[in-house]
CSV table of C-alpha atoms in Angstrom, one decimal:
chain,number,residue,atom,x,y,z
A,1,MET,CA,-18.4,-51.3,-37.6
A,2,GLU,CA,-19.8,-53.3,-34.8
A,3,GLY,CA,-16.2,-54.3,-33.7
A,4,ILE,CA,-15.3,-50.6,-33.4
A,5,LEU,CA,-18.4,-49.8,-31.4
A,6,ALA,CA,-17.7,-52.8,-29.2
A,7,LEU,CA,-14.2,-51.5,-28.5
A,8,LEU,CA,-15.3,-47.9,-27.9
A,9,ILE,CA,-18.0,-48.8,-25.3
A,10,PRO,CA,-15.5,-50.2,-22.7
A,11,ILE,CA,-13.0,-47.3,-23.4
A,12,PHE,CA,-15.8,-44.7,-22.7
A,13,ALA,CA,-16.8,-46.7,-19.6
A,14,LEU,CA,-13.2,-46.6,-18.3
A,15,MET,CA,-12.8,-42.9,-19.1
A,16,ILE,CA,-15.7,-41.8,-17.0
A,17,PRO,CA,-14.0,-42.6,-13.6
A,18,MET,CA,-10.8,-41.2,-14.9
A,19,VAL,CA,-12.4,-37.9,-15.7
A,20,ALA,CA,-14.1,-37.9,-12.3
A,21,ILE,CA,-10.8,-38.5,-10.6
A,22,TRP,CA,-9.1,-35.8,-12.7
A,23,THR,CA,-12.0,-33.3,-11.9
A,24,LYS,CA,-11.7,-33.9,-8.1
A,25,HIS,CA,-7.9,-33.4,-8.4
A,26,GLN,CA,-8.4,-30.1,-10.2
A,27,GLN,CA,-10.9,-29.0,-7.5
A,28,LYS,CA,-8.5,-29.9,-4.7
A,29,LEU,CA,-5.7,-27.9,-6.5
A,30,ALA,CA,-8.1,-24.9,-6.8
A,31,GLU,CA,-9.0,-25.1,-3.1
A,32,MET,CA,-5.3,-25.3,-2.1
A,33,GLY,CA,-4.6,-22.2,-4.3
A,34,LEU,CA,-7.5,-20.3,-2.6
A,35,GLU,CA,-6.1,-21.2,0.8
A,36,THR,CA,-2.6,-20.1,-0.2
A,37,THR,CA,-4.0,-16.9,-1.6
A,38,ALA,CA,-6.1,-16.3,1.5
A,39,ALA,CA,-3.0,-16.8,3.8
A,40,THR,CA,-0.9,-14.5,1.7
A,41,THR,CA,-3.6,-11.9,1.7
A,42,ALA,CA,-3.9,-12.1,5.5
A,43,GLU,CA,-0.1,-11.7,5.8
A,44,LYS,CA,-0.1,-8.6,3.6
A,45,ALA,CA,-3.1,-7.2,5.5
A,46,ALA,CA,-1.3,-7.6,8.8
A,47,GLN,CA,1.9,-6.0,7.3
A,48,TYR,CA,-0.1,-3.1,6.0
A,49,ALA,CA,-1.9,-2.7,9.4
A,50,THR,CA,1.5,-2.6,11.1
A,51,GLN,CA,2.8,0.0,8.7
A,52,ILE,CA,-0.3,2.1,9.1
A,53,GLN,CA,-0.1,1.9,12.9
A,54,ARG,CA,3.6,3.0,12.7
A,55,LEU,CA,2.6,6.0,10.5
A,56,GLU,CA,-0.2,6.9,12.8
A,57,ASP,CA,2.1,6.8,15.7
A,58,ARG,CA,4.6,9.0,13.9
A,59,VAL,CA,1.9,11.5,13.0
A,60,GLN,CA,0.8,11.7,16.6
A,61,VAL,CA,4.3,12.4,17.7
A,62,LEU,CA,4.6,15.1,15.1
A,63,GLU,CA,1.3,16.6,16.1
A,64,ARG,CA,2.4,16.6,19.7
A,65,ILE,CA,5.7,18.4,18.8
A,66,VAL,CA,3.9,21.0,16.7
A,67,THR,CA,1.1,21.7,19.2
A,68,ASP,CA,3.3,21.6,22.3
A,69,LYS,CA,6.0,23.8,20.9
A,70,GLY,CA,3.9,25.6,18.3
A,71,TYR,CA,4.5,29.0,19.8
A,72,ASP,CA,8.2,28.5,20.0
A,73,VAL,CA,8.4,27.3,16.4
A,74,ALA,CA,6.4,30.4,15.2
A,75,THR,CA,8.7,32.7,17.3
A,76,GLN,CA,11.8,31.0,15.9
A,77,ILE,CA,10.5,31.5,12.3
A,78,GLU,CA,9.7,35.1,13.0
A,79,ALA,CA,13.2,35.6,14.5
A,80,LEU,CA,14.8,34.1,11.4
A,81,ARG,CA,12.7,36.3,9.2
A,82,ASP,CA,13.7,39.4,11.2
A,83,ALA,CA,17.3,38.4,11.0
A,84,ARG,CA,17.0,37.8,7.2
A,85,SER,CA,15.2,41.1,6.7
A,86,MET,CA,18.0,43.0,8.5
A,87,ASP,CA,20.6,41.2,6.4
A,88,ASP,CA,18.6,41.9,3.2
A,89,ALA,CA,17.9,45.5,4.1
A,90,ALA,CA,21.7,46.0,4.7
A,91,SER,CA,22.4,44.5,1.3
A,92,GLY,CA,19.6,46.2,-0.5
A,93,THR,CA,17.9,43.0,-1.7
A,94,PRO,CA,14.1,43.0,-1.4
A,95,LEU,CA,12.6,40.1,0.6
A,96,SER,CA,9.6,39.4,-1.5
A,97,PHE,CA,7.5,40.5,-4.4
A,98,GLU,CA,5.6,42.9,-2.2
A,99,SER,CA,8.7,44.7,-1.1
A,100,ARG,CA,9.7,45.1,-4.8
A,101,GLU,CA,6.5,46.8,-5.6
A,102,ARG,CA,7.1,49.3,-2.8
A,103,ALA,CA,10.6,50.1,-3.9
């Protein structure tokens, strides 16, 4: 029994530094993983910011188009409606539900 105990004490004494080295190694691996994750997240955030900026620019262009030529667009839509109503009136087809009620 004393022989086994005498053998286990040096084994445990050698295992303590090995566990400490392994723990430090695991900690370094975890830190490297965090750094990699942080870098990847920063890249994705930059990509998303670029995409958002592009979308905002496109929306601004669309807003400019609509507000600058808003009257022309409304006039063109009304002209198309008028042309369609003339075609539909000639063919006898009602334009909408309201015109069906009147008929």
